[in-house]
Short mmCIF file of C-alpha atoms in Angstrom, two decimals:
data_model
loop_
_atom_site.label_atom_id
_atom_site.label_comp_id
_atom_site.label_asym_id
_atom_site.label_seq_id
_atom_site.Cartn_x
_atom_site.Cartn_y
_atom_site.Cartn_z
CA MET A 13 -23.56 -22.88 2.15
CA ASP A 14 -20.87 -24.66 4.16
CA GLU A 15 -17.74 -22.49 4.04
CA ALA A 16 -15.50 -25.56 4.37
CA SER A 17 -16.99 -27.12 1.26
CA PRO A 18 -17.08 -24.69 -1.69
CA LYS A 19 -20.00 -25.05 -4.07
CA PHE A 20 -19.56 -24.94 -7.82
CA SER A 21 -21.86 -24.14 -10.71
CA ASP A 22 -22.19 -26.55 -13.62
CA SER A 23 -19.48 -24.52 -15.39
CA GLY A 24 -17.01 -24.98 -12.54
CA ILE A 25 -17.34 -21.44 -11.19
CA VAL A 26 -17.18 -21.10 -7.40
CA LEU A 27 -20.47 -20.12 -5.76
CA HIS A 28 -19.65 -18.20 -2.60
CA SER A 29 -21.30 -18.11 0.82
CA ALA A 30 -22.83 -15.18 2.68
CA ALA A 31 -19.66 -14.96 4.79
CA ASP A 32 -17.62 -14.75 1.59
CA PHE A 33 -19.71 -11.78 0.47
CA GLU A 34 -18.82 -9.93 3.66
CA GLY A 35 -15.10 -10.51 3.10
CA MET A 36 -15.37 -9.30 -0.48
CA ARG A 37 -17.27 -6.19 0.58
CA ARG A 38 -14.49 -5.27 3.01
CA ALA A 39 -11.83 -5.75 0.34
CA GLY A 40 -13.83 -3.81 -2.23
CA ARG A 41 -14.41 -1.01 0.26
CA LEU A 42 -10.68 -0.66 0.91
CA ALA A 43 -9.94 -0.56 -2.82
CA ALA A 44 -12.53 2.22 -3.24
CA GLU A 45 -11.12 4.10 -0.25
CA THR A 46 -7.68 3.93 -1.86
CA LEU A 47 -9.06 5.70 -4.93
CA ASP A 48 -10.75 8.29 -2.73
CA MET A 49 -7.43 8.90 -0.98
CA ILE A 50 -5.45 9.35 -4.20
CA THR A 51 -7.97 11.65 -5.90
CA PRO A 52 -6.58 15.01 -4.65
CA HIS A 53 -3.06 13.93 -5.67
CA VAL A 54 -3.94 13.39 -9.35
CA VAL A 55 -2.75 16.78 -10.56
CA PRO A 56 -0.46 18.17 -13.26
CA GLY A 57 3.20 17.60 -12.42
CA VAL A 58 2.80 14.51 -10.25
CA THR A 59 4.52 11.34 -11.40
CA THR A 60 2.61 8.10 -11.66
CA GLU A 61 5.35 6.54 -9.51
CA ALA A 62 4.50 8.98 -6.72
CA LEU A 63 0.85 7.97 -6.98
CA ASP A 64 1.91 4.34 -6.76
CA ASP A 65 3.95 5.01 -3.61
CA LEU A 66 1.00 6.74 -1.94
CA CYS A 67 -1.41 3.93 -2.79
CA ARG A 68 0.98 1.22 -1.64
CA ALA A 69 1.55 2.93 1.72
CA PHE A 70 -2.19 3.48 2.21
CA ILE A 71 -3.01 -0.16 1.45
CA GLU A 72 -0.22 -1.64 3.57
CA ASP A 73 -0.97 0.67 6.51
CA ARG A 74 -4.41 -0.96 6.64
CA GLY A 75 -3.08 -4.48 6.85
CA ALA A 76 -3.67 -5.32 3.21
CA ILE A 77 -1.48 -6.19 0.23
CA PRO A 78 -1.44 -4.48 -3.19
CA ALA A 79 -2.32 -7.44 -5.41
CA PRO A 80 -0.58 -6.29 -8.64
CA LEU A 81 2.86 -6.01 -6.97
CA ASN A 82 5.00 -8.87 -8.33
CA TYR A 83 1.91 -10.54 -9.84
CA LYS A 84 3.39 -12.45 -12.77
CA GLY A 85 6.29 -10.01 -12.63
CA PHE A 86 4.31 -6.75 -12.59
CA PRO A 87 6.66 -4.29 -10.84
CA LYS A 88 4.25 -1.85 -9.17
CA SER A 89 1.28 -1.73 -6.81
CA ILE A 90 -1.30 -0.09 -9.09
CA CYS A 91 -1.85 0.36 -12.83
CA THR A 92 -1.82 3.89 -14.27
CA SER A 93 -3.09 4.07 -17.85
CA ILE A 94 -2.78 7.48 -19.51
CA ASN A 95 -4.61 8.66 -22.67
CA HIS A 96 -4.02 6.03 -25.40
CA VAL A 97 -3.00 3.38 -22.84
CA VAL A 98 -5.91 0.96 -22.59
CA CYS A 99 -4.81 -0.90 -19.46
CA HIS A 100 -1.89 -2.21 -17.38
CA GLY A 101 0.19 0.97 -17.57
CA ILE A 102 3.22 0.74 -15.27
CA PRO A 103 3.77 3.68 -12.89
CA GLY A 104 7.06 5.48 -13.48
CA PRO A 105 8.78 8.87 -13.68
CA LYS A 106 6.38 10.26 -16.28
CA LYS A 107 4.61 13.39 -15.04
CA LEU A 108 0.92 13.96 -15.63
CA VAL A 109 0.13 17.08 -17.64
CA ASN A 110 -2.91 19.32 -17.90
CA GLY A 111 -5.45 17.66 -20.19
CA ASP A 112 -4.43 14.05 -19.58
CA ILE A 113 -6.98 11.41 -18.72
CA VAL A 114 -5.71 8.59 -16.55
CA ASN A 115 -7.21 5.39 -15.23
CA ILE A 116 -5.95 4.22 -11.86
CA ASP A 117 -6.62 0.53 -11.27
CA VAL A 118 -6.38 -0.71 -7.68
CA THR A 119 -6.62 -4.26 -6.38
CA VAL A 120 -6.07 -5.07 -2.71
CA ILE A 121 -5.87 -8.36 -0.84
CA LEU A 122 -7.52 -8.05 2.56
CA ASP A 123 -7.88 -11.12 4.76
CA GLY A 124 -7.33 -13.24 1.66
CA TRP A 125 -10.02 -11.54 -0.45
CA HIS A 126 -9.38 -9.46 -3.58
CA GLY A 127 -11.07 -6.09 -4.01
CA ASP A 128 -10.61 -4.81 -7.58
CA THR A 129 -11.75 -1.42 -8.89
CA SER A 130 -10.59 1.51 -10.99
CA ARG A 131 -11.47 5.13 -11.65
CA MET A 132 -10.95 7.61 -14.47
CA PHE A 133 -9.44 11.01 -13.68
CA PHE A 134 -9.24 14.25 -15.64
CA VAL A 135 -5.90 15.94 -14.94
CA GLY A 136 -6.08 19.71 -14.50
CA ASP A 137 -8.69 21.97 -16.06
CA ARG A 138 -7.99 21.59 -19.77
CA ILE A 139 -10.60 18.95 -20.54
CA ASN A 140 -10.77 17.64 -24.09
CA ARG A 141 -14.46 17.33 -25.01
CA LYS A 142 -13.97 14.10 -26.94
CA ALA A 143 -12.12 12.56 -24.00
CA GLU A 144 -14.82 13.78 -21.63
CA ARG A 145 -17.49 12.14 -23.78
CA LEU A 146 -15.48 8.92 -23.98
CA VAL A 147 -15.21 8.70 -20.21
CA SER A 148 -18.92 9.44 -19.80
CA VAL A 149 -20.00 6.83 -22.34
CA THR A 150 -17.66 4.23 -20.85
CA TYR A 151 -19.16 4.79 -17.40
CA ASP A 152 -22.69 4.52 -18.80
CA ALA A 153 -21.73 1.33 -20.64
CA MET A 154 -20.34 -0.17 -17.45
CA MET A 155 -23.54 0.66 -15.59
CA ALA A 156 -25.60 -0.88 -18.40
CA GLY A 157 -23.58 -4.06 -17.98
CA ILE A 158 -24.07 -4.04 -14.22
CA GLU A 159 -27.82 -3.56 -14.65
CA ALA A 160 -27.92 -6.72 -16.78
CA VAL A 161 -26.66 -8.82 -13.86
CA ARG A 162 -29.29 -10.99 -12.20
CA PRO A 163 -29.77 -14.70 -11.45
CA GLY A 164 -30.79 -16.49 -14.63
CA ALA A 165 -29.28 -13.92 -16.98
CA ARG A 166 -26.27 -14.88 -19.08
CA LEU A 167 -22.82 -13.41 -19.52
CA GLY A 168 -23.71 -12.52 -23.11
CA ASP A 169 -26.44 -10.21 -21.79
CA ILE A 170 -23.79 -8.16 -19.99
CA GLY A 171 -21.55 -7.89 -23.04
CA HIS A 172 -24.47 -7.06 -25.31
CA ALA A 173 -25.65 -4.23 -23.05
CA ILE A 174 -22.17 -2.70 -23.00
CA GLN A 175 -21.52 -3.11 -26.72
CA THR A 176 -24.92 -1.76 -27.74
CA LEU A 177 -24.52 1.44 -25.76
CA ALA A 178 -20.90 2.05 -26.77
CA GLU A 179 -21.44 1.44 -30.48
CA LYS A 180 -24.59 3.57 -30.50
CA GLU A 181 -22.29 6.44 -29.46
CA ARG A 182 -19.84 5.49 -32.27
CA PHE A 183 -17.17 4.13 -29.96
CA SER A 184 -15.58 0.66 -30.07
CA VAL A 185 -15.31 -2.04 -27.41
CA VAL A 186 -11.89 -3.56 -26.76
CA ARG A 187 -11.91 -7.33 -27.37
CA ASP A 188 -8.43 -8.21 -26.12
CA PHE A 189 -9.14 -7.72 -22.41
CA CYS A 190 -12.16 -8.58 -20.31
CA GLY A 191 -13.62 -8.78 -16.84
CA HIS A 192 -12.96 -11.84 -14.74
CA GLY A 193 -13.94 -13.86 -11.73
CA LEU A 194 -12.16 -13.12 -8.47
CA GLY A 195 -12.33 -13.85 -4.77
CA LYS A 196 -9.51 -15.69 -3.02
CA VAL A 197 -7.84 -15.70 -6.46
CA PHE A 198 -7.01 -12.54 -8.47
CA HIS A 199 -8.12 -13.83 -11.88
CA THR A 200 -10.36 -16.85 -12.31
CA ALA A 201 -13.46 -17.99 -14.20
CA PRO A 202 -15.62 -16.65 -15.65
CA SER A 203 -14.22 -14.43 -18.37
CA VAL A 204 -16.62 -11.49 -18.71
CA LEU A 205 -16.54 -10.21 -22.28
CA HIS A 206 -17.71 -6.66 -22.84
CA TYR A 207 -19.37 -7.53 -26.15
CA GLY A 208 -21.63 -10.37 -27.19
CA GLU A 209 -25.09 -11.63 -27.98
CA PRO A 210 -27.99 -11.70 -25.54
CA GLY A 211 -29.04 -15.09 -24.24
CA THR A 212 -25.59 -16.63 -24.76
CA GLY A 213 -22.82 -17.68 -22.41
CA THR A 214 -22.74 -18.90 -18.84
CA VAL A 215 -25.91 -18.61 -16.77
CA LEU A 216 -25.47 -16.27 -13.78
CA GLU A 217 -26.10 -17.84 -10.38
CA PRO A 218 -26.22 -16.44 -6.84
CA GLY A 219 -22.77 -16.57 -5.25
CA MET A 220 -20.69 -15.70 -8.32
CA PHE A 221 -18.05 -12.97 -7.99
CA PHE A 222 -16.75 -11.21 -11.11
CA THR A 223 -15.65 -7.82 -12.42
CA ILE A 224 -17.20 -5.73 -15.18
CA GLU A 225 -14.56 -3.34 -16.51
CA PRO A 226 -15.21 -2.28 -20.12
CA MET A 227 -12.45 -0.60 -22.09
CA ILE A 228 -13.87 1.67 -24.79
CA ASN A 229 -11.91 3.40 -27.58
CA THR A 230 -12.67 6.37 -29.82
CA GLY A 231 -11.10 4.61 -32.83
CA THR A 232 -10.44 0.95 -33.50
CA TRP A 233 -10.95 -1.59 -30.72
CA GLU A 234 -7.64 -3.24 -31.58
CA THR A 235 -4.74 -2.98 -29.14
CA LYS A 236 -1.07 -3.89 -28.93
CA VAL A 237 1.19 -4.60 -25.96
CA LEU A 238 4.43 -2.64 -25.68
CA SER A 239 7.87 -4.15 -25.20
CA ASP A 240 7.56 -4.04 -21.40
CA GLY A 241 5.12 -6.93 -21.74
CA TRP A 242 2.34 -5.14 -19.88
CA THR A 243 1.32 -1.75 -21.27
CA ALA A 244 -1.57 -2.17 -23.73
CA VAL A 245 -2.21 0.75 -26.09
CA THR A 246 -4.66 1.50 -28.87
CA ARG A 247 -3.31 0.18 -32.16
CA ASP A 248 -4.24 3.39 -34.00
CA ARG A 249 -2.55 5.75 -31.51
#
């Protein structure tokens, strides 16, 4: 494909070139390296603000930008979502305690490309078995969604694979947040729902970039956003 003339699918989604793939791989690699760097620091007693500071310095030292910082007013460089927080938790003075589970969500902008990834962490050695199972099932559901990705498949196939696995394990799939397209833009088409019916939705084509990031709950799938306008929590917390 000609880099100077972006190609689009029938649904208006950008179809990227081979050179674009290389840029995205570099950005994704840096995002993953940021999570590797922060892993030994996720311990009881550390504040999420301290984790944010470490990630920001690591990203900026490598010539990249933390994408969440000031994005639509978001005040920090990463998202830290603890226990009942589903997503978009804002780092602050709260200290992690033994037994917490926390998701750290990192997005970097490197040479104009967005690399977006997250990782679940168990804090300390007091692991709640239900939380451990939730994290395991969520990972398996994500991988089931990824395995459904191929040219000619549909977005509904991804959502169906995730939903089927999660509900078989008696967990629920959050409906209020979804995966998304990305590339030169942080959030763009398509919206990637983590539930759905097979054979429905947009047809997948070579050159599409999008995230698959299922949020799975032990209780209801319903969420609510706190007064800070960002932090989404389970409604039955």
